[in-house]
Short mmCIF file of C-alpha atoms and ligand atoms in Angstrom, two decimals:
data_model
loop_
_atom_site.label_atom_id
_atom_site.label_comp_id
_atom_site.label_asym_id
_atom_site.label_seq_id
_atom_site.Cartn_x
_atom_site.Cartn_y
_atom_site.Cartn_z
CA MET A 171 -15.97 33.54 32.80
CA GLU A 172 -19.46 32.21 33.56
CA TYR A 173 -20.65 33.23 37.01
CA HIS A 174 -23.47 31.49 38.77
CA ILE A 175 -23.83 34.54 41.03
CA SER A 176 -23.55 37.84 39.14
CA GLN A 177 -22.74 41.22 40.66
CA VAL A 178 -25.71 42.96 39.01
CA ASP A 179 -29.06 41.66 37.76
CA LEU A 180 -32.08 43.71 36.72
CA TYR A 181 -35.46 43.41 38.39
CA ILE A 182 -37.45 44.07 35.25
CA ASP A 183 -40.43 42.16 33.88
CA GLU A 184 -43.99 42.45 32.59
CA VAL A 185 -44.64 45.53 34.79
CA GLU A 186 -42.12 47.59 32.79
CA ARG A 187 -43.06 45.87 29.52
CA ALA A 188 -46.67 47.01 29.87
CA LEU A 189 -45.65 50.61 30.55
CA VAL A 190 -43.17 50.67 27.65
CA SER A 191 -45.89 49.26 25.38
CA ARG A 192 -48.10 52.17 26.38
CA SER A 193 -45.49 54.61 24.96
CA ILE A 194 -45.12 52.60 21.77
CA ASP A 195 -48.90 52.34 21.32
CA SER A 196 -49.24 56.11 21.81
CA ARG A 197 -46.46 56.75 19.23
CA TRP A 198 -44.74 59.20 21.60
CA LEU A 199 -41.13 58.41 22.47
CA THR A 200 -39.41 61.57 23.67
CA GLU A 201 -40.14 63.22 27.05
CA GLY A 202 -43.91 63.17 27.37
CA PRO A 203 -46.66 61.92 29.66
CA GLN A 204 -44.67 59.12 31.27
CA SER A 205 -41.71 61.44 31.93
CA LYS A 206 -44.10 63.91 33.59
CA ALA A 207 -45.58 61.16 35.73
CA PHE A 208 -42.14 59.81 36.70
CA GLN A 209 -40.93 63.33 37.49
CA ALA A 210 -43.93 63.85 39.81
CA ARG A 211 -43.23 60.53 41.57
CA LEU A 212 -39.58 61.50 42.05
CA ALA A 213 -40.55 64.90 43.48
CA VAL A 214 -42.63 63.11 46.13
CA LEU A 215 -39.95 60.48 46.75
CA THR A 216 -37.12 63.01 47.21
CA GLY A 217 -39.10 65.93 48.62
CA ALA A 218 -37.35 68.24 46.11
CA ARG A 219 -39.19 71.24 44.63
CA HIS A 220 -37.68 70.79 41.16
CA VAL A 221 -36.78 67.53 39.39
CA PHE A 222 -35.08 67.29 35.97
CA PHE A 223 -33.87 64.33 33.96
CA ALA A 224 -30.53 63.81 32.27
CA PRO A 225 -29.41 60.94 30.01
CA ASN A 226 -27.23 59.43 32.78
CA GLY A 227 -25.75 60.20 36.20
CA THR A 228 -22.54 61.63 34.75
CA LEU A 229 -24.43 64.09 32.54
CA ALA A 230 -26.67 64.93 35.53
CA LEU A 231 -23.47 65.95 37.36
CA PHE A 232 -22.30 67.91 34.31
CA LEU A 233 -25.63 69.74 34.09
CA ALA A 234 -25.59 70.48 37.83
CA ALA A 235 -22.01 71.78 37.63
CA LEU A 236 -22.88 74.01 34.64
CA ALA A 237 -25.81 75.41 36.63
CA LEU A 238 -23.36 76.59 39.31
CA GLU A 239 -21.74 78.78 36.60
CA PRO A 240 -18.04 78.25 37.40
CA GLU A 241 -15.54 80.92 36.35
CA PRO A 242 -12.05 79.87 35.18
CA GLY A 243 -9.98 78.83 38.20
CA ASP A 244 -12.97 78.12 40.47
CA GLU A 245 -12.33 75.03 42.55
CA ILE A 246 -14.66 72.26 43.62
CA ILE A 247 -13.67 69.98 46.51
CA ILE A 248 -14.41 66.31 45.79
CA PRO A 249 -13.70 63.13 47.76
CA THR A 250 -11.02 61.14 45.93
CA PHE A 251 -12.85 57.89 46.74
CA THR A 252 -15.60 58.04 44.13
CA PHE A 253 -16.56 57.12 40.58
CA TYR A 254 -14.66 58.85 37.76
CA GLY A 255 -17.70 60.85 36.59
CA SER A 256 -17.84 62.75 39.91
CA ALA A 257 -14.53 64.36 38.91
CA THR A 258 -14.74 64.60 35.12
CA ALA A 259 -18.23 66.16 34.96
CA PRO A 260 -17.33 69.30 36.97
CA LEU A 261 -13.96 69.42 35.20
CA PHE A 262 -15.65 69.56 31.76
CA ALA A 263 -18.08 72.16 33.16
CA GLY A 264 -15.15 74.45 33.97
CA PHE A 265 -14.27 73.65 37.59
CA THR A 266 -10.81 72.72 38.86
CA PRO A 267 -11.23 69.61 41.04
CA VAL A 268 -9.44 69.46 44.40
CA PHE A 269 -9.41 66.00 45.96
CA ILE A 270 -9.72 65.14 49.64
CA ASP A 271 -9.40 61.89 51.56
CA VAL A 272 -12.28 60.00 53.17
CA ASP A 273 -13.12 58.58 56.57
CA PRO A 274 -11.79 55.00 56.99
CA ASP A 275 -14.96 53.81 58.71
CA THR A 276 -17.82 55.27 56.62
CA PHE A 277 -15.78 55.69 53.37
CA ASN A 278 -17.36 59.16 52.96
CA ALA A 279 -15.57 62.52 53.27
CA LEU A 280 -16.02 64.31 56.61
CA PRO A 281 -16.91 67.99 57.17
CA GLU A 282 -13.41 68.60 58.64
CA ALA A 283 -11.78 67.34 55.43
CA PHE A 284 -13.86 69.72 53.30
CA GLU A 285 -13.07 72.60 55.65
CA ALA A 286 -9.31 71.90 55.68
CA ALA A 287 -9.17 72.01 51.86
CA VAL A 288 -10.93 75.37 51.47
CA GLY A 289 -8.78 77.93 49.67
CA PRO A 290 -9.32 81.37 48.14
CA ARG A 291 -10.72 79.85 44.90
CA THR A 292 -13.08 77.31 46.48
CA LYS A 293 -16.51 77.79 44.95
CA ALA A 294 -18.21 74.47 45.64
CA PHE A 295 -18.17 71.27 47.69
CA MET A 296 -19.25 67.97 46.18
CA PRO A 297 -20.10 65.46 48.90
CA VAL A 298 -20.54 61.98 47.39
CA HIS A 299 -22.83 59.53 49.19
CA ILE A 300 -21.04 56.21 48.81
CA TYR A 301 -22.32 52.62 48.95
CA GLY A 302 -25.83 53.43 50.18
CA GLN A 303 -25.39 55.71 53.15
CA ALA A 304 -25.41 59.48 53.53
CA CYS A 305 -22.46 61.75 54.27
CA ASP A 306 -22.59 63.96 57.34
CA MET A 307 -24.51 66.60 55.38
CA GLU A 308 -25.48 68.59 58.43
CA GLY A 309 -21.80 69.13 59.29
CA ILE A 310 -20.79 69.76 55.67
CA MET A 311 -23.60 72.31 55.20
CA ARG A 312 -22.53 74.16 58.39
CA VAL A 313 -19.01 74.58 56.96
CA ALA A 314 -20.33 75.53 53.51
CA ARG A 315 -22.79 78.14 54.78
CA ARG A 316 -20.22 79.66 57.16
CA LYS A 317 -17.76 80.04 54.26
CA GLY A 318 -20.27 81.00 51.55
CA ILE A 319 -19.55 77.90 49.46
CA GLN A 320 -22.10 76.22 47.17
CA VAL A 321 -22.82 72.52 47.53
CA MET A 322 -23.67 70.02 44.81
CA GLU A 323 -24.27 66.50 46.10
CA ASP A 324 -23.45 63.41 44.08
CA ALA A 325 -26.19 61.09 45.31
CA ALA A 326 -25.84 58.76 42.28
CA GLN A 327 -25.92 55.73 44.59
CA ALA A 328 -28.27 57.17 47.20
CA LEU A 329 -31.81 57.48 45.89
CA THR A 330 -34.09 56.75 48.93
CA VAL A 331 -31.16 57.16 51.38
CA LYS A 332 -32.10 59.63 54.10
CA LEU A 333 -30.13 61.36 56.82
CA ASN A 334 -32.33 62.11 59.82
CA GLY A 335 -35.38 61.73 57.59
CA LYS A 336 -34.14 64.00 54.78
CA GLN A 337 -33.22 62.58 51.35
CA ALA A 338 -29.50 62.64 50.43
CA GLY A 339 -29.11 65.14 47.60
CA THR A 340 -31.53 67.66 49.11
CA PHE A 341 -29.21 69.27 51.67
CA GLY A 342 -27.09 71.32 49.27
CA ASP A 343 -27.98 73.73 46.48
CA ILE A 344 -28.30 70.97 43.92
CA GLY A 345 -28.18 67.16 43.92
CA THR A 346 -27.93 64.38 41.34
CA PHE A 347 -28.81 60.69 41.05
CA SER A 348 -28.02 57.91 38.60
CA LEU A 349 -30.53 55.43 37.21
CA PHE A 350 -27.86 53.15 35.72
CA SER A 351 -28.52 49.41 35.74
CA ASP A 352 -26.84 48.72 39.10
CA LYS A 353 -28.72 51.42 41.04
CA VAL A 354 -31.63 50.95 43.51
CA ILE A 355 -34.06 51.63 40.70
CA THR A 356 -32.99 51.77 37.08
CA THR A 357 -34.02 52.95 33.66
CA GLY A 358 -31.00 51.27 32.02
CA GLU A 359 -29.28 54.62 31.64
CA GLY A 360 -30.64 57.74 33.28
CA GLY A 361 -29.92 60.65 35.58
CA ILE A 362 -31.82 63.06 37.79
CA VAL A 363 -30.99 66.59 38.96
CA ILE A 364 -32.90 68.08 41.88
CA THR A 365 -32.93 71.50 43.50
CA ASP A 366 -35.13 73.58 45.78
CA SER A 367 -33.79 76.83 44.28
CA ASP A 368 -36.08 78.46 41.71
CA GLU A 369 -33.11 80.36 40.28
CA ILE A 370 -31.02 77.20 39.73
CA ALA A 371 -34.12 75.44 38.34
CA ASP A 372 -34.55 78.23 35.77
CA ARG A 373 -30.93 77.76 34.68
CA LEU A 374 -31.31 73.98 34.49
CA ARG A 375 -34.46 74.27 32.38
CA LEU A 376 -32.59 76.38 29.79
CA LEU A 377 -29.34 74.40 29.92
CA ARG A 378 -31.06 71.05 29.29
CA ASN A 379 -33.38 72.27 26.53
CA GLN A 380 -31.13 74.01 24.01
CA GLY A 381 -31.15 77.34 25.86
CA ARG A 382 -34.88 77.98 25.42
CA PRO A 383 -37.80 77.76 27.84
CA ASN A 384 -40.00 75.71 25.48
CA SER A 385 -39.36 73.44 22.54
CA GLY A 386 -40.76 74.47 19.16
CA THR A 387 -39.00 77.82 18.88
CA PHE A 388 -35.70 78.47 17.11
CA ILE A 389 -34.84 81.55 19.14
CA HIS A 390 -32.46 80.46 21.90
CA PRO A 391 -32.01 83.25 24.47
CA SER A 392 -29.43 81.27 26.41
CA LEU A 393 -26.71 78.66 25.86
CA GLY A 394 -27.89 75.09 26.28
CA MET A 395 -27.75 71.54 24.98
CA ASN A 396 -30.02 68.51 24.84
CA PHE A 397 -30.22 66.51 28.08
CA ARG A 398 -33.65 64.98 27.44
CA ILE A 399 -34.46 61.33 28.08
CA THR A 400 -37.05 59.19 26.32
CA ASP A 401 -40.52 58.29 27.57
CA LEU A 402 -39.42 54.65 27.26
CA GLN A 403 -36.91 55.21 30.06
CA ALA A 404 -39.52 57.04 32.14
CA ALA A 405 -41.96 54.15 31.56
CA ILE A 406 -39.39 51.74 32.98
CA GLY A 407 -38.79 54.15 35.87
CA LEU A 408 -42.51 54.16 36.69
CA GLY A 409 -42.48 50.36 36.77
CA GLN A 410 -39.48 50.41 39.07
CA MET A 411 -41.27 52.82 41.42
CA GLU A 412 -43.99 50.18 41.90
CA LYS A 413 -41.32 47.72 43.01
CA LEU A 414 -39.41 50.11 45.24
CA PRO A 415 -40.94 49.04 48.60
CA GLN A 416 -40.03 45.43 47.83
CA ILE A 417 -36.53 46.36 46.63
CA LEU A 418 -35.86 48.34 49.82
CA LYS A 419 -37.10 45.51 52.03
CA ASP A 420 -34.94 43.04 50.14
CA ARG A 421 -31.79 45.16 50.33
CA ALA A 422 -32.30 45.72 54.06
CA LYS A 423 -32.51 41.97 54.56
CA LYS A 424 -29.35 41.34 52.53
CA TRP A 425 -27.49 43.98 54.53
CA ARG A 426 -28.49 42.18 57.72
CA LEU A 427 -27.58 38.70 56.44
CA TYR A 428 -24.12 39.78 55.25
CA SER A 429 -23.46 41.87 58.37
CA GLU A 430 -24.33 38.99 60.68
CA GLY A 431 -22.54 36.37 58.59
CA LEU A 432 -19.29 38.30 58.14
CA ALA A 433 -18.86 40.09 61.49
CA GLY A 434 -15.57 39.10 63.10
CA VAL A 435 -14.47 36.84 60.20
CA GLY A 436 -10.70 37.00 59.55
CA ASP A 437 -9.51 40.59 59.35
CA ILE A 438 -12.68 41.69 57.53
CA ARG A 439 -13.81 45.22 58.26
CA LEU A 440 -17.39 46.24 57.46
CA MET A 441 -18.48 49.77 56.55
CA ARG A 442 -19.78 51.69 59.55
CA VAL A 443 -23.05 53.51 58.96
CA LEU A 444 -23.20 57.13 60.10
CA LYS A 445 -25.61 57.74 62.99
CA GLY A 446 -28.89 59.07 61.59
CA SER A 447 -28.29 57.71 58.06
CA ASP A 448 -30.33 55.01 56.37
CA ILE A 449 -28.48 52.21 54.67
CA VAL A 450 -29.84 51.16 51.29
CA PRO A 451 -26.90 49.02 50.15
CA PHE A 452 -25.64 49.74 46.66
CA ARG A 453 -23.30 46.73 47.08
CA PHE A 454 -22.07 45.07 50.26
CA PRO A 455 -18.54 46.42 50.74
CA ILE A 456 -15.91 44.57 52.79
CA VAL A 457 -12.28 45.48 53.47
CA THR A 458 -9.50 42.93 53.95
CA ALA A 459 -5.71 42.94 53.59
CA ASP A 460 -6.12 39.55 51.85
CA ARG A 461 -8.26 40.96 49.07
CA GLU A 462 -6.46 39.34 46.13
CA ASN A 463 -6.75 35.82 47.48
CA LEU A 464 -10.29 36.26 48.73
CA ALA A 465 -11.40 37.62 45.34
CA LYS A 466 -9.77 34.59 43.68
CA ALA A 467 -11.59 32.20 46.04
CA LEU A 468 -14.94 33.89 45.33
CA GLU A 469 -14.38 33.93 41.59
CA ALA A 470 -13.32 30.25 41.66
CA ALA A 471 -16.68 29.55 43.32
CA GLY A 472 -18.48 31.31 40.42
CA ILE A 473 -19.23 34.49 42.39
CA GLN A 474 -18.58 37.72 40.52
CA THR A 475 -16.81 40.32 42.64
CA ARG A 476 -16.18 44.02 42.12
CA GLY A 477 -13.31 46.06 43.49
CA PHE A 478 -13.60 49.45 45.15
CA PHE A 479 -13.03 52.73 43.33
CA TYR A 480 -9.53 53.66 42.20
CA PRO A 481 -8.86 57.11 43.75
CA MET A 482 -9.31 60.20 41.58
CA HIS A 483 -6.00 61.79 42.65
CA LEU A 484 -4.16 58.81 41.09
CA GLN A 485 -6.08 58.73 37.80
CA PRO A 486 -3.67 59.30 34.89
CA LYS A 487 -5.56 62.32 33.55
CA LEU A 488 -6.52 63.85 36.90
CA ARG A 489 -3.41 63.67 39.05
CA GLY A 490 -1.36 66.80 39.46
CA ALA A 491 2.32 67.25 38.67
CA VAL A 492 3.17 66.15 42.22
CA THR A 493 1.29 63.03 43.27
CA GLN A 494 -0.28 63.75 46.64
CA SER A 495 -0.96 60.94 49.06
CA LEU A 496 -4.52 60.42 50.29
CA PRO A 497 -3.81 57.21 52.18
CA VAL A 498 -7.25 56.15 53.36
CA ALA A 499 -8.72 56.03 49.85
CA GLU A 500 -5.57 54.34 48.55
CA ARG A 501 -5.87 51.62 51.21
CA LEU A 502 -9.61 51.15 50.60
CA SER A 503 -8.96 50.85 46.89
CA ALA A 504 -6.32 48.17 47.50
CA GLN A 505 -8.33 46.22 50.07
CA GLY A 506 -12.00 46.53 49.13
CA ILE A 507 -14.35 43.96 47.63
CA CYS A 508 -18.03 44.53 46.82
CA LEU A 509 -20.51 41.68 47.17
CA PRO A 510 -23.80 41.61 45.24
CA VAL A 511 -27.17 42.67 46.70
CA HIS A 512 -29.59 42.45 43.77
CA VAL A 513 -33.14 41.13 44.14
CA HIS A 514 -32.53 37.87 42.26
CA LEU A 515 -29.85 36.81 44.75
CA THR A 516 -31.51 34.23 47.02
CA ASP A 517 -30.92 33.84 50.75
CA ALA A 518 -29.23 30.51 49.96
CA GLN A 519 -26.83 32.27 47.58
CA VAL A 520 -26.01 34.91 50.19
CA ALA A 521 -25.30 32.03 52.58
CA ASP A 522 -23.04 30.45 49.90
CA ILE A 523 -21.08 33.68 49.50
CA ILE A 524 -20.70 34.01 53.27
CA GLY A 525 -19.66 30.33 53.42
CA VAL A 526 -16.88 30.80 50.84
CA ILE A 527 -15.56 33.81 52.76
CA ARG A 528 -15.72 32.08 56.15
CA ARG A 529 -13.95 29.01 54.80
CA HIS A 530 -11.28 31.21 53.19
CA PHE A 531 -10.47 32.66 56.61
CA GLY A 532 -10.88 29.32 58.39
CA ALA A 533 -13.81 30.70 60.40
C1 PLP B 875 -20.84 58.06 42.84
C2 PLP B 875 -21.20 58.02 41.40
N1 PLP B 875 -21.27 59.18 40.71
C3 PLP B 875 -21.62 59.20 39.41
C4 PLP B 875 -21.92 58.04 38.73
C5 PLP B 875 -22.25 58.12 37.27
O1 PLP B 875 -23.53 57.67 36.94
P1 PLP B 875 -23.84 57.06 35.47
O2 PLP B 875 -23.19 55.71 35.43
O3 PLP B 875 -25.33 56.98 35.44
O4 PLP B 875 -23.29 58.00 34.48
C6 PLP B 875 -21.87 56.82 39.40
C7 PLP B 875 -22.18 55.56 38.68
O5 PLP B 875 -22.05 54.47 39.20
C8 PLP B 875 -21.50 56.80 40.76
O6 PLP B 875 -21.42 55.66 41.45
#
């Protein structure tokens, strides 16, 4: 179907083209000067001591999980309301995932839910910062520290999102981001792993570079693989960094327009933002019991919609022998619709989307 309003659209132009051309002209395509420059910009942006790249957000999670060195049977507690990679990456790294439900208002897992799921084999928590706001990391870290549990944050959707002035992904031992095409800034595909721990950084360096501290040697003191990116991706990332202030301003405006236009319409429920958290909308999520019909009305008007995540505990290859019920995530999954927030969406188009929804509910 042809949409006149798409869910995702890239903000990419001559700025990125010029930087990519620089790599081509220099005849250097693998990690090199532009990767170094992008890494330095990301260290400033996040405030993290160590920044590493990975080919995508899922492999960033895999790398981070490997760096926590799970032993067979070690469990990681993960919110069930997330993207599939949040669960499969630690699983492939050797963890056993344990899923918990989320808060109906913020859609993120609460400290109490992590605490209630702790068992004798719990080694790690994985808070996931969903839809552009931060989890209650201060509460989650209090539980984790009290119980001696490591924390890896999935901040795939939360680059630039801060909680009380601190970047999501920097509260725990290790954090990851995605640079996929629908993220705040993108390199097409791309991932980032950050940590303040020198010890974890040493492990990451070896794991991502074939188990050796430097390329050019064939002695590999440690186990590792290749998680490098290309300088072409980094070049695009540097271009995106130039646009970041404008992107953030634009997303803030769209959040305001949607919030004002949809408040109190039909049975629509908007996501509540945790006190102290920024909101840098990844999409604009709404919840309604009439999701099917509303989605049809939007699609009929040429507006591409996206559903919410399907919970991890119900995924065919992840659910246990006995299907547990995690009702909040199940309800969100059945009732959620995401609306677009990309830069190319005009104010008039946001007004159109709001208009279709208001008319649908007779508002
Ligand atoms: C919460 C979350 N975790 C992980 C990922 C995986 O990132 P990637 O698509 O870059 O592999 C995504 C991607 O959308 C995500 O939303």
